[in-house]
mmCIF file of C-alpha atoms and ligand atoms in Angstrom:
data_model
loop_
_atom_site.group_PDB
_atom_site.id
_atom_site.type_symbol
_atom_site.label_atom_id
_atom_site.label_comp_id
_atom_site.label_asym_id
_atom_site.label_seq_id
_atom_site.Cartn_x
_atom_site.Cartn_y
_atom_site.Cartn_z
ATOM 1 C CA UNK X 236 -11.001 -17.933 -12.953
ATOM 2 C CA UNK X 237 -14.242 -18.183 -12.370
ATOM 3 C CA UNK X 238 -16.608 -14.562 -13.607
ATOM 4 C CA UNK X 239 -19.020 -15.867 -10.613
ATOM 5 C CA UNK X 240 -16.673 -16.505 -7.872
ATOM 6 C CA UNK X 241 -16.628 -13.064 -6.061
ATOM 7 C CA UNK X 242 -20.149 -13.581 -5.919
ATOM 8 C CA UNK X 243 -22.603 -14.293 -3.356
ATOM 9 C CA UNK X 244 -26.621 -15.139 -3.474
ATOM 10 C CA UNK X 245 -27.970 -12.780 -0.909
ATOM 11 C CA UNK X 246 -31.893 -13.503 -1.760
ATOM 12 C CA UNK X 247 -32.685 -15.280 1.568
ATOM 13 C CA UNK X 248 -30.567 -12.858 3.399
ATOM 14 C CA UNK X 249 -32.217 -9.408 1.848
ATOM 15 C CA UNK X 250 -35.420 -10.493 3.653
ATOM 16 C CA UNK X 251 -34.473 -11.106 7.263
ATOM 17 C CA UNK X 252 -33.106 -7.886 8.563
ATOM 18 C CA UNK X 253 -30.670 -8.994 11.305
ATOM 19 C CA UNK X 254 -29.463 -12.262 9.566
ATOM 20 C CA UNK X 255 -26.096 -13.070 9.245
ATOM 21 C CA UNK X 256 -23.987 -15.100 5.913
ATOM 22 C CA UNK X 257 -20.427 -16.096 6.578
ATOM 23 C CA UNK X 258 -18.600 -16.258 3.538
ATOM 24 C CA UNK X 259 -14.841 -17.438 2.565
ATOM 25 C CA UNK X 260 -13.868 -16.650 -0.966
ATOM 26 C CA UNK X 261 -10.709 -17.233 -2.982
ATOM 27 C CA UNK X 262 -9.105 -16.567 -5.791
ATOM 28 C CA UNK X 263 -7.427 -14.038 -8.233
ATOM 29 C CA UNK X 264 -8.288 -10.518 -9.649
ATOM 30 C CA UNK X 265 -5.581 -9.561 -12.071
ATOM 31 C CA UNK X 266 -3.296 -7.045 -11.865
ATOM 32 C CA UNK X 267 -3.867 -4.539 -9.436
ATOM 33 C CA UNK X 268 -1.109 -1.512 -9.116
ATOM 34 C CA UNK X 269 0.041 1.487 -7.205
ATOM 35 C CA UNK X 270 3.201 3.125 -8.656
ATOM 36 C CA UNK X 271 5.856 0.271 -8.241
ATOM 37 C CA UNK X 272 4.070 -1.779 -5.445
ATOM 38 C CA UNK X 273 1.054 -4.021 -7.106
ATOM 39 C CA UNK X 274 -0.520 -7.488 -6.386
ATOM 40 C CA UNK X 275 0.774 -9.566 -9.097
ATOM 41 C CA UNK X 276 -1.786 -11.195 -11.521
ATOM 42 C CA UNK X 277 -1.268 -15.029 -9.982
ATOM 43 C CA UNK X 278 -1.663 -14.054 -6.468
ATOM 44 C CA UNK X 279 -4.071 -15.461 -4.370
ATOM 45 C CA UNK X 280 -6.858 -13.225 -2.939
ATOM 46 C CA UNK X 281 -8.780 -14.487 0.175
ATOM 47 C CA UNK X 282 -11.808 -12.656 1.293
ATOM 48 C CA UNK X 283 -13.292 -13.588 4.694
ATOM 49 C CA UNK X 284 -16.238 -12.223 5.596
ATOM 50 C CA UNK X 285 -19.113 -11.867 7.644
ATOM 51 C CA UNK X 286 -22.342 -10.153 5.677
ATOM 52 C CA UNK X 287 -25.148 -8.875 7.795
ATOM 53 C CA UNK X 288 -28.778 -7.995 6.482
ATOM 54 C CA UNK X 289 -28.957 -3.912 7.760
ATOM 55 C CA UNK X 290 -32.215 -1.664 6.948
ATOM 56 C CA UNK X 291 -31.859 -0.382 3.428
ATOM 57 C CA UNK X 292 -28.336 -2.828 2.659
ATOM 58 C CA UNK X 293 -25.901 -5.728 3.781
ATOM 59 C CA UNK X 294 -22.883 -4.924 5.903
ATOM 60 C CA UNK X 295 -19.899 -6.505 4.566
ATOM 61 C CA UNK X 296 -17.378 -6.965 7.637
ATOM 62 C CA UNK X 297 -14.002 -8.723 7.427
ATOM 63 C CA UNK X 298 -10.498 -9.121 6.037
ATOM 64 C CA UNK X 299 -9.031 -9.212 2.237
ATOM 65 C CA UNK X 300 -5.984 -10.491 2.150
ATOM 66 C CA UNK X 301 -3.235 -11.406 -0.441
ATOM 67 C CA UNK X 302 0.306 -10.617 -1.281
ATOM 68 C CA UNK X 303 2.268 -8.055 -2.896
ATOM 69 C CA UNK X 304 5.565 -7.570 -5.230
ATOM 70 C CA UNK X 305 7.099 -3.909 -5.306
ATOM 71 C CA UNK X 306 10.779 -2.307 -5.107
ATOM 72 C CA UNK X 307 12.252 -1.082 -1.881
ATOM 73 C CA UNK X 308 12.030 3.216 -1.774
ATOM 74 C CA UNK X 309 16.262 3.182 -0.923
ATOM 75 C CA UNK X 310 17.764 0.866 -2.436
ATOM 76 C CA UNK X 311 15.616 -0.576 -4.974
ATOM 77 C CA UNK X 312 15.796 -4.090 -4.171
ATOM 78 C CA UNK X 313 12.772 -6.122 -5.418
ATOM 79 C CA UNK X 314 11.135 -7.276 -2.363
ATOM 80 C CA UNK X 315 7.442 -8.446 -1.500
ATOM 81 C CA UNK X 316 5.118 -8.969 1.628
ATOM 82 C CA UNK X 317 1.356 -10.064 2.357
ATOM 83 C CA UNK X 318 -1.299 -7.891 2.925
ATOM 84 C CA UNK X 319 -4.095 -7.967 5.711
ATOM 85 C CA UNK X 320 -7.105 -5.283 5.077
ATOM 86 C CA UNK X 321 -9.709 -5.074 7.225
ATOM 87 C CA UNK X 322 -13.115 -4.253 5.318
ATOM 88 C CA UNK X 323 -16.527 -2.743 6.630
ATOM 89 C CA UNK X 324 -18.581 -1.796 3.791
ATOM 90 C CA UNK X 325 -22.178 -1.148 3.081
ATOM 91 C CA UNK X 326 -23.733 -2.706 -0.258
ATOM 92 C CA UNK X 327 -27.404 -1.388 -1.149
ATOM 93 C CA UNK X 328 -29.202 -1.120 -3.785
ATOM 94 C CA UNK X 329 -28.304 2.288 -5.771
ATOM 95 C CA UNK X 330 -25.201 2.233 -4.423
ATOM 96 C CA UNK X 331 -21.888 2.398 -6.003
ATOM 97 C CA UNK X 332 -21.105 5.482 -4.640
ATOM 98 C CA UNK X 333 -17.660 6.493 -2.434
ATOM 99 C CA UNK X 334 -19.326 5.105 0.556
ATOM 100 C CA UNK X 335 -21.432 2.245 -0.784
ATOM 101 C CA UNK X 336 -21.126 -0.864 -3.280
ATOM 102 C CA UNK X 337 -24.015 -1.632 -5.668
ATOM 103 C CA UNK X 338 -26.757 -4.167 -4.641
ATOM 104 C CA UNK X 339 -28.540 -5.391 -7.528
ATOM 105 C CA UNK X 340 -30.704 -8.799 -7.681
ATOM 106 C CA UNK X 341 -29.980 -11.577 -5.537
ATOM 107 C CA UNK X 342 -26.217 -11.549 -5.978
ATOM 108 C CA UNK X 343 -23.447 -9.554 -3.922
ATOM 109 C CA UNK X 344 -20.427 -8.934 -5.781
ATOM 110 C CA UNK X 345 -17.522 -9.164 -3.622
ATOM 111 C CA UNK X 346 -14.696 -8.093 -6.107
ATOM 112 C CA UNK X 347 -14.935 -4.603 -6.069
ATOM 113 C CA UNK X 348 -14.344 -4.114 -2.461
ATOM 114 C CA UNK X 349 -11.339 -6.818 -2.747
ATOM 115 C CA UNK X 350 -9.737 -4.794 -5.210
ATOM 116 C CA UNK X 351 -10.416 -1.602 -3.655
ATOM 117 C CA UNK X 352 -9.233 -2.992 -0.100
ATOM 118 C CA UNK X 353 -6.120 -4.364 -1.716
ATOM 119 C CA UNK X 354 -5.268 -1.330 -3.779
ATOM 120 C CA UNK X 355 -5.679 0.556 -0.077
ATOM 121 C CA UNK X 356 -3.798 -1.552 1.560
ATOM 122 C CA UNK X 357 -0.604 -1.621 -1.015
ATOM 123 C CA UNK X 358 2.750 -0.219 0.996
ATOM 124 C CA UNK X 359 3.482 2.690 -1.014
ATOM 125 C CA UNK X 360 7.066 3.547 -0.068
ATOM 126 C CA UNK X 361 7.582 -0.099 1.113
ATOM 127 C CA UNK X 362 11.355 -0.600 2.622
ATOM 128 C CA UNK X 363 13.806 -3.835 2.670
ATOM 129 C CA UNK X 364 14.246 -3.106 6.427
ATOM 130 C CA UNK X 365 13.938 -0.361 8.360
ATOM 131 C CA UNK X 366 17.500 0.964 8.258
ATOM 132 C CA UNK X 367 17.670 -0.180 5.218
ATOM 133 C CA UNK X 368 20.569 2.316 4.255
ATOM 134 C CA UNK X 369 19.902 2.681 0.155
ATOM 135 C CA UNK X 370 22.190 3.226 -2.349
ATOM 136 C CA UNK X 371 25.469 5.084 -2.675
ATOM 137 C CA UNK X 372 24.843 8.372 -4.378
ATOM 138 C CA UNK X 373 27.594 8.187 -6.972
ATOM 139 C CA UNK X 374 28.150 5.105 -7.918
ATOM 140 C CA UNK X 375 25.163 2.847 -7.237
ATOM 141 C CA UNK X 376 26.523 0.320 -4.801
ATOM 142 C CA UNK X 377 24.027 -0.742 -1.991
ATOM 143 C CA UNK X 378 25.347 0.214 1.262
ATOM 144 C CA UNK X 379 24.064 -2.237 3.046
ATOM 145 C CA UNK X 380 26.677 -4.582 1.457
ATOM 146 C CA UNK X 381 29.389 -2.299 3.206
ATOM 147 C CA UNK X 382 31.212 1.219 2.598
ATOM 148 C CA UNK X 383 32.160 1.588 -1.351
ATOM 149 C CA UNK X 384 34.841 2.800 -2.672
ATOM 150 C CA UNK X 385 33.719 6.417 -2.551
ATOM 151 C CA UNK X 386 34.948 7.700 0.548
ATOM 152 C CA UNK X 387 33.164 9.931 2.566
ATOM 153 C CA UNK X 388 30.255 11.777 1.761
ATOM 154 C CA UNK X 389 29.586 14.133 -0.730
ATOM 155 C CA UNK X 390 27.769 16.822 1.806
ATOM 156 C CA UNK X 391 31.633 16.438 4.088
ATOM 157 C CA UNK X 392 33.089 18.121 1.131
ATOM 158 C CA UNK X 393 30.472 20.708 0.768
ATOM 159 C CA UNK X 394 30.965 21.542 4.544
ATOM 160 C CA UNK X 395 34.633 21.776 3.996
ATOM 161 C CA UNK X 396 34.392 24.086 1.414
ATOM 162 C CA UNK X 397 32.337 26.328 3.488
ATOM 163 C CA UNK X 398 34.778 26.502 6.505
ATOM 164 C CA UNK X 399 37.290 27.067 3.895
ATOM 165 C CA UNK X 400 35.125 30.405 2.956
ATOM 166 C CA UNK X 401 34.742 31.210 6.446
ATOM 167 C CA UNK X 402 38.528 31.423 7.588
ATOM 168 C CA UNK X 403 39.676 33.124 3.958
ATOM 169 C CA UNK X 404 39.573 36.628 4.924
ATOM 170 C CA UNK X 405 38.798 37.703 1.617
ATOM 171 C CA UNK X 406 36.347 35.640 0.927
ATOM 172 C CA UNK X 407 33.628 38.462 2.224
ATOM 173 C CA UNK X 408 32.053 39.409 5.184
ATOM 174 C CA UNK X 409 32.938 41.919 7.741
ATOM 175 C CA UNK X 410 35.923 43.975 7.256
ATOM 176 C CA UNK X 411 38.122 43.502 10.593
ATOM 177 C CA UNK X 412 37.129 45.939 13.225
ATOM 178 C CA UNK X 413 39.235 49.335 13.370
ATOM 179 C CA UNK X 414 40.118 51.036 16.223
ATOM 180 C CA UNK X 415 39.040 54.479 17.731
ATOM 181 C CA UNK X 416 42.507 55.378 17.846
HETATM 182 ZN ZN1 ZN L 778 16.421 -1.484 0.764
HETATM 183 ZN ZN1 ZN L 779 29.847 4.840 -3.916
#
């Protein structure tokens, strides 16, 4: 890949306030992670955007997208999905701060705000499905396969117990009620 590709000459542009650059970039940008969910190293990025010359900066409006790998949050299924991010940012010179991207020279560096749109726009607690239904507490099976071989839940048992407390007389609790006589 190409150390140049993410950028953009911006000279012309800087000096007519008002201007507009359309610009449709592609490639890859390594790695990029969030707990389980990441882009992996080999995917495609596409950035599409639209830079407009603003007083003091360029406007960088648009879309990153690419695709991401990850694990699903139930059942742990290895599953994967694109990404869409929409992007308004504001380069100027001095900038590089948590609103604004660096604008040095006459080129516009369109990585960083790939990378940080992507890393945004990871699903962090991504599911198979919605109902997907996860994975059986005790022994591991998926559920969505069907019922295992566990039998009912665990929390049935915990409720039976309890009733079991409840109508044991000597388990506790108020002594029964004695008479005025
Ligand atoms: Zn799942
Ligand atoms: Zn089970």
């Amino acid at each position: 890949m190409s150390a140049t590709r993410w950028q953009v000459p911006v000279t012309a542009l800087r000096r007519a306030v008002g201007a507009r650059q359309r610009e449709e970039r592609t490639g890859t940008l390594g790695e990029l992670r969030v707990v389980e969910t990441r882009v992996p190293a080999d995917a495609v990025t596409s950035v599409e955007v639209v830079l407009s010359a603003v007083v003091g900066g360029i406007e960088v409006v648009g879309t990153v997208g690419s695709t991401w790998r990850g694990v699903c949050r139930r059942c742990l299924r290895p599953i994967g999905g694109s990404i869409v991010a929409p992007v308004r940012e504001l380069y100027r010179p001095g900038g590089g701060d948590d609103d604004t991207y660096p604008l040095g020279g006459d080129q516009l560096d369109l990585e960083p705000l790939a990378r940080d749109a992507l890393l945004l726009g990871l699903p962090l607690a991504p599911l198979c499905r919605e109902d997907c239904r996860g994975l059986c507490p005790r022994c591991g099976a998926e559920l969505a396969d069907g019922p295992c071989a566990c039998g009912p839940e665990p929390a049935d048992a915990r409720w039976a117990a309890l009733d079991g407390l409840r109508s044991d007389p000597g388990a506790g609790g108020l002594p029964p009620p004695v008479g005025n006589g």
